[in-house]
Amino acid sequence: MLAKAIRIAATGGPEVMEYVDVEASAPGPGEARIVQHAIGLNFIDVYFRTGLYPQPLPGYLGKEGAGVVEAVGEGVTHVRPGDRVAYAGGPLGAYASVRTMPARFLVRLPDAIGFETAAAMMLQGLTVQYLLRQTYPVKAGDTILFHAAAGGVGLIACQWARALGVRLIGTVGSKEKGELALRHGAAHVINYNDEDIVARVRELTGGEGVPVVYDSVGKDTFTASLDCLRRRGLMVSFGNASGAVEPFAPAELSRRGSLFLTRPTLFDYMSNQEEQEAMTAELFEMVGSGKVKVEVRQTFALAEAGEAHRALEARRTTGSTVLLPELSSELAS
């Protein structure tokens, strides 16, 4: 089966992304072929495109999508042709209209969750699940700092934290993004272009600092994040939107109060099907209950993935963004 996909022959800027014809092979043992209706856009895609996260070339992009199972290979029993499914993991290659992939990464979608919502929520929602529920299990009454609070992960985190009774301080880059984060459950916002993050966090916490900082920005906020922590606090560095954090001496952690530092990734929390099912069940419950609402605030055609990357890197996006493949009427049905 022929499909359209984004391929890169070299690492670099958005211009290296090529919209090409590819073969979507018949599924082998343990595999499924998916007709994709929506594809999630995430900053990890930029890391693979630029080479920050290496892959063999020519290569592909994307870790998240949603669609309909078209065929399954031998041994696949938890999904079948016709099932509506979504995924957040597995080999790169989500930027495609049709793809064949290991079936173990697929989960069946509840009827109430549409394809665009699913593609927007899986990677980001599961990231929030492991951050708030596993890396540092927040509890009612905690005050936490969450950077990029108006982004896709950030808006989900604002809502999830509010549902847990957690006071979330979010950083943003504009007044409009601050208002958006507040509407989604942030208790306070800090515009890092106008305010000193450390001074404001200390003010909001009576000088104590926070027990945990969740930082996906990286280089630009790393030192300030450490300085916002209270004694024995945990720095969770889970992204590099502004660039990789520069090397530093471990003594910096002790000097600031015996701090802890972790650099987690979703796939170490979701390394098998049992973990995936448990995490996904909690995410679906939060969304199904209305405690977390996932908003697709931007859409781009798959062929325009380069422009989507430019918007993401320029911080012109808020909330979630999805790519939409062009499907033939036969595949779309």
XYZ file of C-alpha atoms in Angstrom:
333
model
C 0.000 0.000 0.000
C 1.396 3.411 -0.962
C 1.350 6.165 1.622
C 2.615 9.707 2.048
C 5.241 10.403 4.701
C 7.770 12.958 5.869
C 11.358 11.735 5.451
C 14.690 13.373 6.283
C 17.912 12.540 4.437
C 19.994 14.851 6.669
C 19.564 16.631 9.968
C 18.975 20.377 10.118
C 16.180 22.924 9.878
C 12.610 22.349 8.734
C 13.802 22.494 5.134
C 15.280 18.962 5.440
C 11.775 17.484 5.707
C 10.633 15.868 2.443
C 7.061 14.850 1.632
C 7.465 11.563 -0.215
C 5.699 8.381 -1.324
C 6.512 5.331 0.802
C 5.388 1.733 0.930
C 3.219 0.781 3.937
C 4.127 -2.884 4.133
C 1.794 -5.709 5.070
C 1.965 -6.313 8.825
C 4.234 -9.095 9.999
C 3.961 -11.040 13.263
C 3.126 -8.686 16.134
C 2.450 -5.744 13.798
C -0.536 -3.722 12.658
C -1.116 -1.392 9.719
C -2.842 1.852 10.658
C -4.682 4.326 8.427
C -3.888 7.511 10.278
C -6.412 10.307 10.725
C -4.316 12.628 12.917
C -0.689 12.894 14.028
C 0.649 14.621 17.118
C 3.272 17.371 16.884
C 5.769 17.403 19.770
C 9.095 19.026 20.524
C 10.791 15.625 20.554
C 10.160 15.613 16.779
C 12.371 18.702 16.502
C 15.128 16.959 18.461
C 15.167 14.066 15.983
C 15.034 16.446 12.999
C 17.997 18.509 14.219
C 20.053 15.499 15.287
C 20.018 16.317 19.014
C 18.520 12.842 19.306
C 20.317 10.770 16.647
C 18.747 8.217 14.324
C 19.974 6.367 11.220
C 19.497 8.361 8.018
C 17.481 8.577 5.891
C 14.999 8.675 8.736
C 11.467 9.517 9.747
C 9.723 11.621 12.382
C 6.868 11.347 14.838
C 5.988 9.239 17.875
C 2.231 9.758 18.177
C -0.888 9.287 16.100
C -4.458 8.051 15.912
C -6.454 6.229 13.287
C -8.067 2.946 12.296
C -6.497 -0.509 12.180
C -6.522 -1.701 8.573
C -4.775 -5.074 9.044
C -2.970 -7.052 11.755
C -0.236 -9.645 11.684
C 0.051 -13.028 13.320
C -0.235 -13.042 17.111
C -2.004 -9.692 17.449
C -5.124 -10.130 19.566
C -5.713 -6.921 21.560
C -6.657 -4.916 18.448
C -8.317 -5.957 15.202
C -9.191 -4.427 11.819
C -11.714 -1.623 12.182
C -10.661 -0.639 15.707
C -10.112 3.032 16.450
C -6.697 3.292 18.066
C -4.024 5.698 19.237
C -0.409 5.394 20.322
C 2.472 7.319 21.843
C 5.616 5.341 21.336
C 7.283 2.769 19.184
C 9.572 3.395 16.214
C 9.759 6.793 14.585
C 7.450 7.240 11.620
C 4.147 8.732 12.782
C 4.401 11.469 10.126
C 2.636 9.289 7.554
C -0.836 8.719 6.145
C -0.532 4.947 6.605
C 2.060 3.078 8.622
C 2.911 -0.414 9.800
C 4.191 -0.631 13.374
C 4.469 -2.937 16.411
C 0.931 -3.468 17.646
C 1.877 -3.507 21.334
C 2.011 0.302 21.333
C -1.622 0.623 20.220
C -4.504 1.273 22.595
C -8.167 1.254 21.660
C -9.865 4.620 21.862
C -13.040 5.219 23.843
C -15.900 6.244 21.541
C -16.047 9.700 23.111
C -12.470 10.628 22.113
C -11.970 11.778 18.512
C -8.890 11.201 16.400
C -7.555 14.757 16.612
C -8.018 14.850 20.377
C -6.321 11.472 20.726
C -3.339 12.491 18.597
C -3.012 15.659 20.664
C -3.294 14.006 24.070
C -1.414 10.724 24.074
C 2.237 11.759 24.270
C 1.550 14.975 26.164
C -1.047 13.482 28.496
C 1.049 10.435 29.319
C 3.995 12.765 29.943
C 1.935 14.665 32.505
C 0.828 11.369 34.046
C 4.357 10.168 34.720
C 5.588 13.605 35.802
C 2.840 14.339 38.327
C 1.996 10.798 39.372
C 5.330 8.976 39.278
C 8.489 11.096 38.947
C 7.361 13.300 41.833
C 3.918 12.194 43.040
C 2.276 15.508 43.858
C -0.349 15.715 46.579
C -3.062 18.143 47.574
C -1.595 21.308 49.070
C 1.734 21.113 47.200
C 3.028 24.182 45.364
C 4.978 23.335 42.205
C 6.673 25.204 39.356
C 5.903 24.162 35.786
C 7.646 25.853 32.860
C 5.945 26.462 29.485
C 2.549 26.311 31.159
C 0.671 27.384 28.010
C 2.125 24.626 25.830
C 0.470 21.303 25.091
C 1.996 19.514 28.082
C 1.642 22.608 30.242
C -2.101 23.098 29.723
C -2.770 19.461 30.577
C -0.543 19.788 33.651
C -2.427 22.906 34.796
C -5.730 21.041 34.705
C -4.431 17.805 36.208
C -2.710 19.669 39.045
C -5.892 21.607 39.826
C -7.869 18.339 39.920
C -5.387 16.987 42.486
C -5.586 20.094 44.656
C -2.082 21.238 43.710
C -1.095 24.911 43.446
C 0.731 25.206 40.118
C 2.917 28.208 39.341
C 3.403 28.359 35.580
C 5.910 30.285 33.500
C 4.860 31.795 30.168
C 6.236 34.141 27.526
C 3.372 36.566 27.065
C 0.318 38.047 28.746
C -1.972 36.075 26.432
C -0.273 32.792 27.279
C -0.504 33.650 30.973
C -4.240 34.197 30.704
C -4.581 30.886 28.888
C -2.681 29.009 31.619
C -4.787 30.641 34.339
C -7.996 29.628 32.568
C -6.752 26.045 32.546
C -6.013 25.865 36.259
C -2.680 27.508 37.002
C -2.817 29.241 40.391
C -0.217 31.863 39.379
C 1.723 32.682 36.225
C 5.121 34.304 35.770
C 5.923 36.063 32.495
C 9.637 35.384 32.198
C 10.034 38.347 29.836
C 8.824 40.781 32.512
C 9.469 39.129 35.878
C 12.335 37.487 37.734
C 11.294 33.843 38.043
C 13.294 33.109 41.186
C 12.211 36.247 43.045
C 8.555 35.690 42.187
C 8.608 32.016 43.218
C 10.260 32.910 46.522
C 7.614 35.579 47.060
C 4.776 33.146 46.348
C 6.221 30.516 48.687
C 7.136 32.738 51.614
C 10.832 32.462 50.749
C 10.894 28.671 50.992
C 10.865 27.636 47.342
C 9.043 24.716 45.769
C 9.599 20.970 46.311
C 9.721 20.240 42.573
C 10.298 22.070 39.289
C 9.207 20.560 35.962
C 11.391 22.086 33.246
C 11.050 21.311 29.531
C 12.751 24.527 28.403
C 16.332 23.512 29.187
C 19.298 25.843 28.804
C 17.490 29.163 29.324
C 15.739 28.218 32.574
C 17.891 25.512 34.157
C 19.820 27.624 36.681
C 16.743 29.608 37.668
C 14.876 26.352 38.163
C 17.509 25.114 40.600
C 17.304 28.398 42.491
C 13.511 28.029 42.855
C 13.820 24.750 44.755
C 13.610 24.394 48.493
C 16.114 22.315 50.433
C 16.251 18.729 49.117
C 13.966 19.684 46.240
C 13.744 17.788 42.953
C 14.652 19.264 39.574
C 12.832 17.392 36.775
C 14.484 18.301 33.468
C 12.362 16.668 30.759
C 13.079 18.742 27.646
C 15.418 21.125 25.832
C 13.192 23.581 23.950
C 15.806 26.355 24.287
C 18.800 24.052 23.821
C 20.640 21.415 25.796
C 21.656 22.207 29.370
C 25.368 22.953 29.600
C 27.548 20.682 31.768
C 27.798 21.733 35.402
C 29.508 20.516 38.563
C 27.420 18.220 40.804
C 28.554 20.383 43.725
C 26.058 22.976 42.468
C 23.315 20.698 43.757
C 24.776 20.460 47.245
C 25.498 24.183 47.364
C 21.815 24.913 46.775
C 20.544 22.602 49.512
C 21.259 18.948 48.634
C 19.032 19.035 45.572
C 18.045 16.072 43.425
C 18.128 16.058 39.604
C 16.473 13.663 37.180
C 16.263 13.612 33.367
C 13.321 11.273 32.684
C 11.716 10.121 29.461
C 8.232 8.743 28.977
C 9.454 5.476 27.507
C 11.287 4.430 30.681
C 7.977 4.737 32.529
C 6.038 2.947 29.787
C 8.444 0.176 28.861
C 5.872 -2.625 28.627
C 2.222 -3.117 27.774
C 1.110 -3.385 31.414
C 2.597 0.011 32.301
C 1.147 1.503 29.132
C -2.345 0.226 29.892
C -2.292 1.508 33.474
C -1.059 4.968 32.475
C -3.450 5.220 29.538
C -6.407 4.170 31.688
C -5.709 7.022 34.098
C -5.336 9.509 31.245
C -8.593 8.389 29.632
C -10.345 8.674 33.017
C -9.121 12.239 33.502
C -10.223 13.245 30.006
C -13.471 11.288 30.120
C -14.452 12.860 33.437
C -13.892 16.356 32.064
C -11.199 17.138 34.641
C -8.744 17.506 31.766
C -9.889 18.993 28.463
C -7.521 18.648 25.515
C -7.690 21.524 23.057
C -6.327 21.232 19.531
C -5.421 24.858 18.945
C -3.530 24.484 15.638
C -3.783 22.063 12.712
C -1.511 21.701 9.685
C -1.689 19.396 6.698
C 0.940 16.662 6.868
C 2.493 18.159 3.731
C 3.000 21.399 5.719
C 4.903 19.739 8.574
C 7.869 22.054 7.983
C 5.719 25.114 8.674
C 4.343 23.422 11.787
C 7.903 22.927 13.048
C 8.728 26.587 12.378
C 5.703 27.694 14.394
C 6.554 25.333 17.250
C 10.195 26.412 17.462
C 9.251 30.102 17.306
C 6.849 29.540 20.227
C 3.938 30.738 18.116
C 1.796 27.783 19.199
C -0.287 27.272 22.321
C -1.789 24.057 23.569
C -1.723 21.115 21.177
C -1.016 20.955 17.445
C -1.850 18.089 15.090
C -0.906 17.194 11.544
C -3.665 15.935 9.245
C -2.853 13.459 6.454
C -4.673 13.696 3.163
C -6.579 10.424 2.865
C -8.354 9.023 -0.157
C -12.102 8.585 0.255
C -11.543 4.800 0.415
C -9.025 5.034 3.250
C -10.936 7.738 5.115
C -13.969 5.459 5.320
